Backbone as a printed PyTorch tensor [residue, N CA C, xyz], in Angstrom:
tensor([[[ 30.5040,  12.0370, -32.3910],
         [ 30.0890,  12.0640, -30.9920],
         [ 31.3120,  11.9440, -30.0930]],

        [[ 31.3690,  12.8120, -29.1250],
         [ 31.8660,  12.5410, -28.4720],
         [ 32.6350,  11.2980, -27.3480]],

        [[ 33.2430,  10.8610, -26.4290],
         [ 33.6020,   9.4190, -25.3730],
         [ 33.0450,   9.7790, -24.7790]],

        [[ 32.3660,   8.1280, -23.4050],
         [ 32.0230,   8.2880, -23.0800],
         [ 32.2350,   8.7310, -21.6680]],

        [[ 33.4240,   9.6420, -21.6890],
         [ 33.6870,  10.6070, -20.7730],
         [ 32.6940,  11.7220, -20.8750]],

        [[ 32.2480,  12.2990, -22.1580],
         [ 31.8950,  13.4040, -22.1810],
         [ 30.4700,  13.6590, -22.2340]],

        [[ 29.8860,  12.6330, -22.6900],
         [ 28.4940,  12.7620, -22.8050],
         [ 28.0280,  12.2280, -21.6390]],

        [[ 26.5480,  13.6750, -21.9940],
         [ 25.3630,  13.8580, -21.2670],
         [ 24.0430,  13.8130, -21.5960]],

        [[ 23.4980,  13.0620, -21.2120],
         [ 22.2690,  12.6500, -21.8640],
         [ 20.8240,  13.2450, -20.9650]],

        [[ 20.0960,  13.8340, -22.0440],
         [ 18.5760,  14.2120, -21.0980],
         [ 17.9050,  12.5580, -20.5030]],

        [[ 17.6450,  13.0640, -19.5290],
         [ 16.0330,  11.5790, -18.6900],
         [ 14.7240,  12.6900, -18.9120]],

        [[ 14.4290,  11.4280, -19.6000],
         [ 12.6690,  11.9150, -20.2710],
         [ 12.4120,  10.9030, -19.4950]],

        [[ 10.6780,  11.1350, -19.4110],
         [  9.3990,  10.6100, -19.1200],
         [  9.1920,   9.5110, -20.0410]],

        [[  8.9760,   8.5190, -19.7550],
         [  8.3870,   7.7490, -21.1000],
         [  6.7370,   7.7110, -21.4640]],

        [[  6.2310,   7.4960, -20.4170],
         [  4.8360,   7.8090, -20.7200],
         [  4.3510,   8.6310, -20.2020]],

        [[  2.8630,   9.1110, -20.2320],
         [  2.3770,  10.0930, -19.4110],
         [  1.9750,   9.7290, -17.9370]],

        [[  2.1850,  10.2090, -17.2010],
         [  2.0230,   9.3580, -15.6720],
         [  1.2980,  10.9710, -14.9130]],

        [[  0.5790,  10.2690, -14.0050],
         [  0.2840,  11.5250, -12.8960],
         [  0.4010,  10.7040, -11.3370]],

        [[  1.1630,  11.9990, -10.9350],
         [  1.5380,  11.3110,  -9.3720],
         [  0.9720,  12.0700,  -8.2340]],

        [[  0.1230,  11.1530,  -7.2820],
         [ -0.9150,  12.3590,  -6.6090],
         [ -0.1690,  13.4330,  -5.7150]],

        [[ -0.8940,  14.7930,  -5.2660],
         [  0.1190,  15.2040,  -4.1470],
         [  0.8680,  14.5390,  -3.0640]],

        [[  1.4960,  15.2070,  -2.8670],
         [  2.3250,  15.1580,  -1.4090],
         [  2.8970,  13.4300,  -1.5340]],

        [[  3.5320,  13.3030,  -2.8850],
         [  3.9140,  11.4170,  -3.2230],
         [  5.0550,  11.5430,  -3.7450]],

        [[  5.6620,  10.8750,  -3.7680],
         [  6.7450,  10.2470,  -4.8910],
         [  6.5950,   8.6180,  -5.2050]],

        [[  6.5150,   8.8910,  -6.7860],
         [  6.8100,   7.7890,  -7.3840],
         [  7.9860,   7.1570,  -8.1230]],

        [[  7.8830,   6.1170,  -8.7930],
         [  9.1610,   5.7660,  -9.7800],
         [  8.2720,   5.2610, -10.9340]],

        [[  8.8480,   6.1540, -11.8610],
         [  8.2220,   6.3990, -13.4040],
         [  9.5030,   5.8780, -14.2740]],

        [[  9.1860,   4.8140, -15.1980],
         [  9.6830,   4.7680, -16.3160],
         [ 10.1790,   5.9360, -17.2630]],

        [[ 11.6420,   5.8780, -17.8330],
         [ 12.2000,   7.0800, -18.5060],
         [ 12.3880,   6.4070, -19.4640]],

        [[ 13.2650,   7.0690, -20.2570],
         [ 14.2510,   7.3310, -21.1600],
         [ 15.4020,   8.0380, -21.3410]],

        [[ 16.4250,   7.5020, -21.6400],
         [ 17.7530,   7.8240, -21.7170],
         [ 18.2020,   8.0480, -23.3690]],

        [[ 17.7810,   8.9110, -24.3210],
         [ 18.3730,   9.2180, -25.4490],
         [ 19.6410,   9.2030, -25.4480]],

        [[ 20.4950,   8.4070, -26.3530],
         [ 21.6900,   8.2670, -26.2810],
         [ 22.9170,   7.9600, -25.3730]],

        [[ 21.8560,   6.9600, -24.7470],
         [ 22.5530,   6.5180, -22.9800],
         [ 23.8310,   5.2450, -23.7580]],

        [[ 23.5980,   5.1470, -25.2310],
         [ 24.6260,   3.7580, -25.9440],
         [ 25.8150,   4.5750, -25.6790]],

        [[ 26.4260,   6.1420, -25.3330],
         [ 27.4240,   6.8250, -25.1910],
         [ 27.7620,   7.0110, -23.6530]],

        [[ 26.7410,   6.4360, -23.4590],
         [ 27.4890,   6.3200, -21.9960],
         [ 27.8280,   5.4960, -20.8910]],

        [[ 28.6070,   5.3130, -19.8960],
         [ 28.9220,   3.8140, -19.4610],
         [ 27.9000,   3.1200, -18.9290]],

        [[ 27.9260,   2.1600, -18.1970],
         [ 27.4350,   1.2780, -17.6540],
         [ 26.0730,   1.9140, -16.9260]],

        [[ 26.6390,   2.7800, -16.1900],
         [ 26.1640,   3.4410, -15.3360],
         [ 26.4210,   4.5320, -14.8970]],

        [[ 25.0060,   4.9890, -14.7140],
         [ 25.2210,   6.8810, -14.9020],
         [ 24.6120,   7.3560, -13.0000]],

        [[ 24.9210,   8.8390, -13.4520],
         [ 24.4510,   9.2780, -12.2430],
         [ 23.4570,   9.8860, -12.8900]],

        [[ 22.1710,  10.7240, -12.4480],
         [ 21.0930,  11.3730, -12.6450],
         [ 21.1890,  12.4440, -11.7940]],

        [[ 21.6190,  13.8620, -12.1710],
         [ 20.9670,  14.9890, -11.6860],
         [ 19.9900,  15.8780, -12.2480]],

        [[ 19.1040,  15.8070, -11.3150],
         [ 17.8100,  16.4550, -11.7190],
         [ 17.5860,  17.7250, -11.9150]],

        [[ 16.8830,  18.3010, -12.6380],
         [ 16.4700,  19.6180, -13.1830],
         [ 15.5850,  20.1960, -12.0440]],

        [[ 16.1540,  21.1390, -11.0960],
         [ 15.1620,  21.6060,  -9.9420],
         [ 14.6450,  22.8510, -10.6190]],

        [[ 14.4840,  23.0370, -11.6830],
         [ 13.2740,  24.3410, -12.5520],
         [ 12.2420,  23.9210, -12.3960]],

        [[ 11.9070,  22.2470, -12.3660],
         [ 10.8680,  21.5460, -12.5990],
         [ 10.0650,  22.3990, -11.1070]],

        [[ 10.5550,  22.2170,  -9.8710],
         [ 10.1710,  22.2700,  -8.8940],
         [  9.4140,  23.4410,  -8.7100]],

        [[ 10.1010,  24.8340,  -9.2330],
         [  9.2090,  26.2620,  -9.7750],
         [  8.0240,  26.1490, -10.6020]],

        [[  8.5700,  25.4230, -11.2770],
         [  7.3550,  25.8360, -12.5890],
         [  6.4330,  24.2490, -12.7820]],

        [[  6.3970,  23.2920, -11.9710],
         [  5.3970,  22.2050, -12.2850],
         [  5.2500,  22.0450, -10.7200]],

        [[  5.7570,  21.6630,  -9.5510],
         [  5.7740,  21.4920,  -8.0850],
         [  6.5800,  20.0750,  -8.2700]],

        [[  7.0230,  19.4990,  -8.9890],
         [  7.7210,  18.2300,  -8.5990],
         [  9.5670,  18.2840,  -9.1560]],

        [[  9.9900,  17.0170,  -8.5690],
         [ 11.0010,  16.9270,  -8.9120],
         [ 11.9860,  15.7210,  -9.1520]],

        [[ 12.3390,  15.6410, -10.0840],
         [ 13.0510,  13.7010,  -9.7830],
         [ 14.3300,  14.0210,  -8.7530]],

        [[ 14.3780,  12.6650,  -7.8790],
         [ 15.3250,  12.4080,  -7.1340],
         [ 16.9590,  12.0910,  -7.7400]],

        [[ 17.9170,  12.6770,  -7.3400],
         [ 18.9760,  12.5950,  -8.2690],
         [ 19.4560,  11.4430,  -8.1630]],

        [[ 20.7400,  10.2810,  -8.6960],
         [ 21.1550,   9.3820,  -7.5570],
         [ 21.5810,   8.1460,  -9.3070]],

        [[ 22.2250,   7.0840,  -8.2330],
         [ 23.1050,   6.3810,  -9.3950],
         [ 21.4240,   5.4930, -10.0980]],

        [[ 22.0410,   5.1180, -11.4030],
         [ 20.9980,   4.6660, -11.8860],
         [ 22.0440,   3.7300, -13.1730]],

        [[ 21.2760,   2.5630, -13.4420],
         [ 21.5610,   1.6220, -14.1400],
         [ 21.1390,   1.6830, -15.6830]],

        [[ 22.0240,   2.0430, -16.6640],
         [ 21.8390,   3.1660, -17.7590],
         [ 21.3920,   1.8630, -18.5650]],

        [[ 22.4330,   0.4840, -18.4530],
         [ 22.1680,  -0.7190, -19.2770],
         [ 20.6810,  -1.1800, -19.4640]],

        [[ 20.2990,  -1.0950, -18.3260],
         [ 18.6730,  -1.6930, -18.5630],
         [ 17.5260,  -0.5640, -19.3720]],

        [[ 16.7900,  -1.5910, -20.4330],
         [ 15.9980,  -0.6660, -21.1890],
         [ 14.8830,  -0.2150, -20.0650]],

        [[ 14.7790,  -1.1350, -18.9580],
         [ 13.3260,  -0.4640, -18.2560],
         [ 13.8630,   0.3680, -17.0360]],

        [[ 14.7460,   1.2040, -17.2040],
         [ 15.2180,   2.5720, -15.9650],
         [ 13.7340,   3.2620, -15.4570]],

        [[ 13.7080,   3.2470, -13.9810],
         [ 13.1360,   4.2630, -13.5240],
         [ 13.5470,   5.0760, -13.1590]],

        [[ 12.7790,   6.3070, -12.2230],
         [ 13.7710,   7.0790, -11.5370],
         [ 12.5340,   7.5360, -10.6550]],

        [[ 12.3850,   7.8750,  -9.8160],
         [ 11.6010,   8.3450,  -8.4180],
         [ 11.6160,   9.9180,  -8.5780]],

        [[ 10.2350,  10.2650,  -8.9370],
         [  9.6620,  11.3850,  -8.7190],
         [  9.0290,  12.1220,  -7.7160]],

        [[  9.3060,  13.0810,  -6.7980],
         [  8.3890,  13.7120,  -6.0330],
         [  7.4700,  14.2240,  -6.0350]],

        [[  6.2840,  14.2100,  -5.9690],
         [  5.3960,  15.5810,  -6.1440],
         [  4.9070,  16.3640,  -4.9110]],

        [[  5.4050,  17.6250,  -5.2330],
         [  5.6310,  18.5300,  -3.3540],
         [  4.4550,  19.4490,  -3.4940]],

        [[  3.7630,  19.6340,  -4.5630],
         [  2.2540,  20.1940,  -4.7400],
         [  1.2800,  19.8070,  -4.0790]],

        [[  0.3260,  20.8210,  -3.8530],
         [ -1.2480,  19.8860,  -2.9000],
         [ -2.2360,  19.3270,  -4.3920]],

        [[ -1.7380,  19.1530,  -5.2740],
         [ -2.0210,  18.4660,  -6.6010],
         [ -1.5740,  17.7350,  -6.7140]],

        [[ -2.7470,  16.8690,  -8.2320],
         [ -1.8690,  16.0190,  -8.6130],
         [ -1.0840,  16.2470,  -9.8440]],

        [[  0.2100,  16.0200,  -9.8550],
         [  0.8730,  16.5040, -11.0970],
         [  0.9080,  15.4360, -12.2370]],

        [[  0.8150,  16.2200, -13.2970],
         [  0.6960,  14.7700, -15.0100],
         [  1.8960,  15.1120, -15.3690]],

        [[  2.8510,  13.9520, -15.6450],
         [  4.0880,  14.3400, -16.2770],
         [  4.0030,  13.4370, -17.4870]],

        [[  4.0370,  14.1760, -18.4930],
         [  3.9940,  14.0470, -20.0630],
         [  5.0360,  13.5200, -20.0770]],

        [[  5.1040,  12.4110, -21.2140],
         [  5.9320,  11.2630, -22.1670],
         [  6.8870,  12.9680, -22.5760]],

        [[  7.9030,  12.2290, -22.7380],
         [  9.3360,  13.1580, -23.0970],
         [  9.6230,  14.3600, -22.4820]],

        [[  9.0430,  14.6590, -21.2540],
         [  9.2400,  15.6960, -20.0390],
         [ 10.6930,  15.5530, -20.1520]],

        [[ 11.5920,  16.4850, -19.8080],
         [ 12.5990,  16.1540, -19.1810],
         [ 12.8240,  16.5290, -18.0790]],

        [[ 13.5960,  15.5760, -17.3040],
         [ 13.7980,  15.8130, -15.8290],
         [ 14.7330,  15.7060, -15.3030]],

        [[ 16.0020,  15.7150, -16.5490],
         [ 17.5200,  15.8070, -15.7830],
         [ 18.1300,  15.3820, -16.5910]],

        [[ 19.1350,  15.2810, -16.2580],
         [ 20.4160,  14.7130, -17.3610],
         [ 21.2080,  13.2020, -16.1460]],

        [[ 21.7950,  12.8570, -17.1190],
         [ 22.6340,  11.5800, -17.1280],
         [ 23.8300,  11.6650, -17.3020]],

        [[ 24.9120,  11.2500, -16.3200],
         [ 26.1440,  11.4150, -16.5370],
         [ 27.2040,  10.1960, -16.9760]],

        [[ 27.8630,   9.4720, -17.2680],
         [ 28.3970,   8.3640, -16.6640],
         [ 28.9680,   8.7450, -15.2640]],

        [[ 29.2670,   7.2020, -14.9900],
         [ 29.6300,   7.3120, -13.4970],
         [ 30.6100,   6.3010, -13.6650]],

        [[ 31.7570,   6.8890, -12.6800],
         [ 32.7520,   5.5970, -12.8780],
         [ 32.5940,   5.2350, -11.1140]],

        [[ 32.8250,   4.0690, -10.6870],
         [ 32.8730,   3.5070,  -9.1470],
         [ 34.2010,   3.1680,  -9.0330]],

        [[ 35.1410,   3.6880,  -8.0560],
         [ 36.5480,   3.2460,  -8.0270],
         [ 36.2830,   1.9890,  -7.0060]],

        [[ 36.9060,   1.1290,  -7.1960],
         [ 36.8170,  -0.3050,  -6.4300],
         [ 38.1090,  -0.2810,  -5.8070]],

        [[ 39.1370,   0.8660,  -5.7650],
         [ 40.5100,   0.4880,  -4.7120],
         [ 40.2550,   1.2880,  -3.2540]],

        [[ 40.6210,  -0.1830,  -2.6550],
         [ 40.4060,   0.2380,  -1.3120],
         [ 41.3200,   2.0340,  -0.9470]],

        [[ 41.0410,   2.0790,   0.0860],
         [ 41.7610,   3.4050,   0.9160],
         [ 43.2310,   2.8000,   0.4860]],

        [[ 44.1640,   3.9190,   0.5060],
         [ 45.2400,   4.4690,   0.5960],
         [ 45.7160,   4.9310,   1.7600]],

        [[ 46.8600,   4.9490,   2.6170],
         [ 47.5010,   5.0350,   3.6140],
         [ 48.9910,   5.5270,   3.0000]],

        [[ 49.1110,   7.1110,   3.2900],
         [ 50.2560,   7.6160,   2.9700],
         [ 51.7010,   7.2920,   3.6390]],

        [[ 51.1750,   7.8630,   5.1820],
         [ 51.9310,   7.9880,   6.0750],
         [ 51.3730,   7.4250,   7.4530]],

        [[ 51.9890,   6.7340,   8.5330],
         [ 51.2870,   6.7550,   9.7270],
         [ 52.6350,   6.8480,  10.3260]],

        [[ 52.1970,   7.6780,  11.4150],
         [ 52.9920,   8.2200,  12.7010],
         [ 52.8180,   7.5050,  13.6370]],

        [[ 53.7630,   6.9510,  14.3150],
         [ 53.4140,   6.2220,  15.4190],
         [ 54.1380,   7.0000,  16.6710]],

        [[ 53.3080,   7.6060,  17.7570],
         [ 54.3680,   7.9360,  18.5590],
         [ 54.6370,   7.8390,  20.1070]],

        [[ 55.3090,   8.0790,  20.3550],
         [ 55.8080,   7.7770,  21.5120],
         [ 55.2780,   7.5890,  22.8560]],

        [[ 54.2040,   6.9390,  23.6650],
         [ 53.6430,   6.9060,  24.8180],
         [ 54.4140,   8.3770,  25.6280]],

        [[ 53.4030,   9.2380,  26.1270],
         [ 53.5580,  10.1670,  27.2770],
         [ 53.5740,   9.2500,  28.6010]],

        [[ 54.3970,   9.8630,  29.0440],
         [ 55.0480,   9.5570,  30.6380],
         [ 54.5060,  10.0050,  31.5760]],

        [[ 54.8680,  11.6140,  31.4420],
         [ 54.4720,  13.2330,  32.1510],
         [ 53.4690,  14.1890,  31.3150]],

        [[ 53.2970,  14.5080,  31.9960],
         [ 51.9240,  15.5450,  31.2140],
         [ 53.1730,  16.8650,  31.0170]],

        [[ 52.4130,  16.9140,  29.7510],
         [ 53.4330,  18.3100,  29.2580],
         [ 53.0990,  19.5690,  29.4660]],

        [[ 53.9460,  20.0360,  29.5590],
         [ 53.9980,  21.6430,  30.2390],
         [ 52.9570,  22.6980,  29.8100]],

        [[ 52.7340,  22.5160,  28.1970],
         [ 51.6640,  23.2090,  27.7010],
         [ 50.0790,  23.1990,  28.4430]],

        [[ 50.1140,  21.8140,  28.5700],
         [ 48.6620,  21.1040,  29.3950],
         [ 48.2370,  21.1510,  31.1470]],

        [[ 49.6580,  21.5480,  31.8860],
         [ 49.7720,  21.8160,  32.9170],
         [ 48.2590,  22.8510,  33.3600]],

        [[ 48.2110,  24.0360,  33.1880],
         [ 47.4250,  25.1680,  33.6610],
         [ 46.2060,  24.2270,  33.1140]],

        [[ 45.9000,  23.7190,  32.0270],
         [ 44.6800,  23.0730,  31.6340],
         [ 44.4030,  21.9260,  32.8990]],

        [[ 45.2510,  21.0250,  33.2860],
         [ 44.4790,  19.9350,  34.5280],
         [ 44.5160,  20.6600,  35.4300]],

        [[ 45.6040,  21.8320,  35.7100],
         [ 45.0560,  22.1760,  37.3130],
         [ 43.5030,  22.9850,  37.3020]],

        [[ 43.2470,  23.9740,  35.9210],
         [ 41.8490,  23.8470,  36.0220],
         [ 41.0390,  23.3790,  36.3170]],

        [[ 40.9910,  21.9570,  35.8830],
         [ 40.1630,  21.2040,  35.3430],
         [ 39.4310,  20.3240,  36.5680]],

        [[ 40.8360,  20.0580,  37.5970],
         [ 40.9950,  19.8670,  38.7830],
         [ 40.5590,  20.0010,  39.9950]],

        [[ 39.8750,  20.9180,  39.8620],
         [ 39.5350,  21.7190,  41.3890],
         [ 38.1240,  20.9130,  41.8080]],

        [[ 37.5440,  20.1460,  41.6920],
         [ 36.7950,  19.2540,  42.2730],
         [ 36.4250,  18.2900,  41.8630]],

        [[ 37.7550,  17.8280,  41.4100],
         [ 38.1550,  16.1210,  41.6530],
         [ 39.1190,  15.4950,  42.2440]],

        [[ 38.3300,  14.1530,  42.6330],
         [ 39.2280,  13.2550,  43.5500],
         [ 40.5550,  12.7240,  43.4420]],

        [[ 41.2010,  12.1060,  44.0010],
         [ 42.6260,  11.6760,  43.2340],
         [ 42.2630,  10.7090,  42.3690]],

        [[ 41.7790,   9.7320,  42.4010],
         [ 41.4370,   9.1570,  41.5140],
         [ 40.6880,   9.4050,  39.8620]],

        [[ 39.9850,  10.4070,  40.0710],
         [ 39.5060,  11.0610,  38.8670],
         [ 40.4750,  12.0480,  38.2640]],

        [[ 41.3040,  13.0900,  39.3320],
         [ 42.8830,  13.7800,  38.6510],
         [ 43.5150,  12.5280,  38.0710]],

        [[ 43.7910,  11.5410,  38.6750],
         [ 44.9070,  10.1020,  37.6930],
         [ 44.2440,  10.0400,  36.5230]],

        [[ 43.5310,   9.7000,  36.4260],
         [ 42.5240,   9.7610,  35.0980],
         [ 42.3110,  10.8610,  33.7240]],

        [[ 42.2780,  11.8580,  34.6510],
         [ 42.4790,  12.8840,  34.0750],
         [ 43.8450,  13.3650,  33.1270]],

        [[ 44.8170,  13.0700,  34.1920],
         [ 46.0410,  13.1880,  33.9330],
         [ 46.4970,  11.9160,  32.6530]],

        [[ 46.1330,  10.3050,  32.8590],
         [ 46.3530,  10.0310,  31.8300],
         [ 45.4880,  10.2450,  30.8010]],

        [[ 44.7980,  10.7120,  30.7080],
         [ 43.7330,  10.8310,  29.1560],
         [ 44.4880,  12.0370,  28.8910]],

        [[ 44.9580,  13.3370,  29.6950],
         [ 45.5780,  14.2970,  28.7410],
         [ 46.7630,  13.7300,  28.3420]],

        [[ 47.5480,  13.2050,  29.0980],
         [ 48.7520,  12.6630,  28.4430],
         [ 48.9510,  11.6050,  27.3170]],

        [[ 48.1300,  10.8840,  27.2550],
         [ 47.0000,  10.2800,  26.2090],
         [ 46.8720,  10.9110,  24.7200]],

        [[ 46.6020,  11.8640,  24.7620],
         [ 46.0110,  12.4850,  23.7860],
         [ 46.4450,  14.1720,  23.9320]],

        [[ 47.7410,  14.7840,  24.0870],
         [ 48.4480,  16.1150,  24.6060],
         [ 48.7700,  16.0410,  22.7550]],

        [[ 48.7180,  15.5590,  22.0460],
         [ 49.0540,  15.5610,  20.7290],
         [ 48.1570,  16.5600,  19.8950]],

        [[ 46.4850,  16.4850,  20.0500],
         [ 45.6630,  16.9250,  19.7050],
         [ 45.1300,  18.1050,  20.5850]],

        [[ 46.1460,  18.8240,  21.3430],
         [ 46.1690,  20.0030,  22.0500],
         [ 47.1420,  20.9460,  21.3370]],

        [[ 47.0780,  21.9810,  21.0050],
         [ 47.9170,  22.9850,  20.2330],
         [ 48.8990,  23.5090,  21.7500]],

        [[ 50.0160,  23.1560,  21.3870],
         [ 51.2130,  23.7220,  22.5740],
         [ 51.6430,  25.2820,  22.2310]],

        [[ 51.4590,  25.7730,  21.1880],
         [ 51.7920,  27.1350,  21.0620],
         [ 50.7080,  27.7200,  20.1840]],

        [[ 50.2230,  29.1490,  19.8080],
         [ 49.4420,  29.6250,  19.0550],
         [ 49.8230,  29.6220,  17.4100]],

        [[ 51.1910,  29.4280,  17.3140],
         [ 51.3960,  29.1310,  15.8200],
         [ 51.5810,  27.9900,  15.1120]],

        [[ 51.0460,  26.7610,  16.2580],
         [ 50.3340,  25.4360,  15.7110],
         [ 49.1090,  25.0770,  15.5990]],

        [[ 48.5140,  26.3860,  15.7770],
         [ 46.8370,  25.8040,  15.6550],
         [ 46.3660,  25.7170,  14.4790]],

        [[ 45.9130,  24.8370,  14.3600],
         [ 45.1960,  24.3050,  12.7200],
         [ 46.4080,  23.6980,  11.8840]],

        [[ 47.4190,  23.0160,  12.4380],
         [ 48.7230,  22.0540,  11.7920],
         [ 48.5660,  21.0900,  12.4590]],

        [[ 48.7630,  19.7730,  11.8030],
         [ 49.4770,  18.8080,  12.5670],
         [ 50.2370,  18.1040,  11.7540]],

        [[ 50.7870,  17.0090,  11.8110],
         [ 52.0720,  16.2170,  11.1000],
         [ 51.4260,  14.4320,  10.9380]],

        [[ 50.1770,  14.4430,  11.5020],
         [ 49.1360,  13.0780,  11.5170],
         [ 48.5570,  13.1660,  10.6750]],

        [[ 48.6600,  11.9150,  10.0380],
         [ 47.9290,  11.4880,   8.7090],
         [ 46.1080,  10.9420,   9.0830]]])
Protein backbone atom coordinates (compact mmCIF):
# COMPACT_ATOMS: atom_id res chain seq x y z
CA UNK A 1 0.00 0.00 0.00
CA UNK A 2 0.83 2.93 -0.66
CA UNK A 3 1.74 6.54 2.27
CA UNK A 4 -0.39 8.25 3.52
CA UNK A 5 0.25 10.88 1.04
CA UNK A 6 -1.23 8.87 -1.57
CA UNK A 7 -4.18 7.22 -0.61
CA UNK A 8 -7.72 7.65 -1.43
CA UNK A 9 -10.35 6.14 0.06
CA UNK A 10 -14.21 5.64 -1.16
CA UNK A 11 -17.16 7.21 1.67
CA UNK A 12 -19.86 4.63 1.66
CA UNK A 13 -23.20 4.73 3.25
CA UNK A 14 -23.28 2.63 6.20
CA UNK A 15 -26.76 1.86 6.47
CA UNK A 16 -29.69 2.24 4.41
CA UNK A 17 -31.16 5.69 5.14
CA UNK A 18 -33.87 7.69 3.12
CA UNK A 19 -33.80 11.44 3.19
CA UNK A 20 -37.08 13.24 2.35
CA UNK A 21 -37.13 15.79 -0.60
CA UNK A 22 -35.92 19.09 -0.77
CA UNK A 23 -33.53 18.01 2.82
CA UNK A 24 -30.23 17.38 3.74
CA UNK A 25 -29.16 15.13 6.20
CA UNK A 26 -26.00 13.68 8.02
CA UNK A 27 -25.78 9.92 7.50
CA UNK A 28 -23.34 7.69 9.02
CA UNK A 29 -20.46 6.33 6.50
CA UNK A 30 -17.69 4.45 6.08
CA UNK A 31 -14.25 5.02 5.28
CA UNK A 32 -12.59 1.63 3.86
CA UNK A 33 -9.11 1.93 4.51
CA UNK A 34 -9.21 5.40 6.15
CA UNK A 35 -6.07 3.35 8.73
CA UNK A 36 -3.93 4.84 5.42
CA UNK A 37 -4.85 7.91 5.89
CA UNK A 38 -4.09 10.86 8.23
CA UNK A 39 -5.86 12.19 10.88
CA UNK A 40 -7.99 13.90 8.82
CA UNK A 41 -9.30 13.89 5.48
CA UNK A 42 -11.08 16.07 3.14
CA UNK A 43 -14.30 14.55 1.37
CA UNK A 44 -15.03 15.28 -2.23
CA UNK A 45 -18.12 14.20 -3.40
CA UNK A 46 -19.18 12.27 -6.42
CA UNK A 47 -21.62 14.85 -8.30
CA UNK A 48 -22.80 11.68 -10.83
CA UNK A 49 -24.82 10.97 -7.83
CA UNK A 50 -26.72 14.23 -8.52
CA UNK A 51 -27.69 12.95 -12.40
CA UNK A 52 -28.50 9.70 -11.78
CA UNK A 53 -30.14 9.50 -7.99
CA UNK A 54 -31.07 13.63 -7.34
CA UNK A 55 -28.79 13.88 -4.27
CA UNK A 56 -25.49 14.67 -3.27
CA UNK A 57 -23.00 14.62 -0.24
CA UNK A 58 -21.59 17.90 0.82
CA UNK A 59 -17.80 17.98 0.31
CA UNK A 60 -15.70 19.46 3.30
CA UNK A 61 -13.02 18.45 6.13
CA UNK A 62 -14.07 15.48 8.05
CA UNK A 63 -12.56 13.64 11.04
CA UNK A 64 -11.27 10.24 9.51
CA UNK A 65 -10.15 9.05 13.36
CA UNK A 66 -13.59 8.65 14.64
CA UNK A 67 -15.36 5.28 13.89
CA UNK A 68 -18.84 7.20 13.91
CA UNK A 69 -18.04 9.86 10.69
CA UNK A 70 -20.93 11.45 9.18
CA UNK A 71 -21.20 13.43 6.30
CA UNK A 72 -24.35 15.65 5.22
CA UNK A 73 -26.34 14.64 2.37
CA UNK A 74 -28.60 16.69 0.15
CA UNK A 75 -31.55 15.56 -1.44
CA UNK A 76 -32.47 18.17 -4.42
CA UNK A 77 -35.35 15.73 -5.76
CA UNK A 78 -39.22 16.37 -5.14
CA UNK A 79 -38.64 12.67 -3.63
CA UNK A 80 -37.65 10.90 -1.19
CA UNK A 81 -34.31 9.40 -1.91
CA UNK A 82 -33.08 5.70 -0.13
CA UNK A 83 -29.44 5.59 0.00
CA UNK A 84 -28.29 1.99 0.33
CA UNK A 85 -25.55 0.71 2.94
CA UNK A 86 -22.20 0.84 0.75
CA UNK A 87 -23.48 3.62 -1.80
CA UNK A 88 -20.63 5.48 -2.57
CA UNK A 89 -20.54 9.05 -2.36
CA UNK A 90 -17.04 10.28 -2.70
CA UNK A 91 -13.71 9.74 -1.86
CA UNK A 92 -11.43 10.78 1.05
CA UNK A 93 -8.29 12.46 0.89
CA UNK A 94 -5.87 13.17 3.73
CA UNK A 95 -5.63 16.60 4.64
CA UNK A 96 -2.74 18.25 6.05
CA UNK A 97 -3.64 21.90 8.09
CA UNK A 98 -0.51 24.13 8.01
CA UNK A 99 -0.47 25.86 11.51
CA UNK A 100 2.40 28.64 10.37
CA UNK A 101 1.24 31.83 10.60
CA UNK A 102 1.54 34.26 7.30
CA UNK A 103 4.83 35.02 5.93
CA UNK A 104 5.96 38.58 5.13
CA UNK A 105 8.54 38.75 2.32
CA UNK A 106 9.10 42.21 1.77
CA UNK A 107 7.43 45.51 3.03
CA UNK A 108 7.96 48.82 1.39
CA UNK A 109 7.66 51.60 3.32
CA UNK A 110 7.41 54.81 1.50
CA UNK A 111 7.84 58.08 1.50
CA UNK A 112 4.81 60.55 2.54
CA UNK A 113 3.67 62.73 -0.72
CA UNK A 114 4.05 66.41 -0.27
CA UNK A 115 2.72 67.53 -3.89
CA UNK A 116 0.42 65.75 -5.95
CA UNK A 117 2.24 64.27 -8.83
CA UNK A 118 2.17 65.26 -12.21
CA UNK A 119 0.65 62.06 -13.53
CA UNK A 120 -2.55 62.78 -11.18
CA UNK A 121 -2.68 66.45 -12.02
CA UNK A 122 -5.42 66.28 -15.14
CA UNK A 123 -7.19 63.57 -12.79
CA UNK A 124 -8.04 66.36 -9.67
CA UNK A 125 -8.57 69.10 -11.98
CA UNK A 126 -11.33 66.80 -13.34
CA UNK A 127 -12.48 65.71 -10.55
CA UNK A 128 -12.68 69.29 -9.32
CA UNK A 129 -15.05 71.22 -11.05
CA UNK A 130 -17.71 71.28 -8.35
CA UNK A 131 -15.96 71.24 -5.35
CA UNK A 132 -15.32 73.48 -2.61
CA UNK A 133 -11.87 74.32 -1.35
CA UNK A 134 -12.23 72.41 1.28
CA UNK A 135 -13.37 69.22 -0.41
CA UNK A 136 -10.34 69.98 -3.43
CA UNK A 137 -7.82 69.86 0.06
CA UNK A 138 -9.21 66.65 0.63
CA UNK A 139 -9.19 65.55 -2.46
CA UNK A 140 -5.80 66.54 -3.09
CA UNK A 141 -4.57 64.76 0.04
CA UNK A 142 -6.26 61.37 -0.49
CA UNK A 143 -4.67 61.43 -4.11
CA UNK A 144 -1.45 62.22 -2.77
CA UNK A 145 -2.19 59.63 -0.22
CA UNK A 146 -2.53 56.94 -2.31
CA UNK A 147 -0.80 58.36 -6.15
CA UNK A 148 1.06 54.90 -5.63
CA UNK A 149 -1.93 52.80 -6.67
CA UNK A 150 -2.46 55.07 -9.79
CA UNK A 151 -0.48 53.80 -12.91
CA UNK A 152 1.82 57.04 -13.96
CA UNK A 153 2.57 55.66 -17.40
CA UNK A 154 0.78 52.92 -19.65
CA UNK A 155 3.70 50.50 -19.31
CA UNK A 156 3.04 50.19 -15.54
CA UNK A 157 -0.27 49.01 -15.58
CA UNK A 158 -0.75 45.77 -13.92
CA UNK A 159 3.06 46.09 -11.99
CA UNK A 160 3.80 47.18 -8.83
CA UNK A 161 6.93 46.71 -6.48
CA UNK A 162 4.29 46.29 -3.09
CA UNK A 163 4.19 43.30 -1.37
Amino acid sequence: MGGTALQICRVQVRNTTKIPAHSRAWIPVNIPFSEHLGPTGFIEPSFDLISKNGFCAVGGIIDVSKSHAKVSVINFGSEPATLYAKTALGTCDSFDECSDGPRIARVTEQEPCQSLPSHLTELFERSTVHLNESEKADLNSLLCKYSSVFSSSPEDIGRTNLV
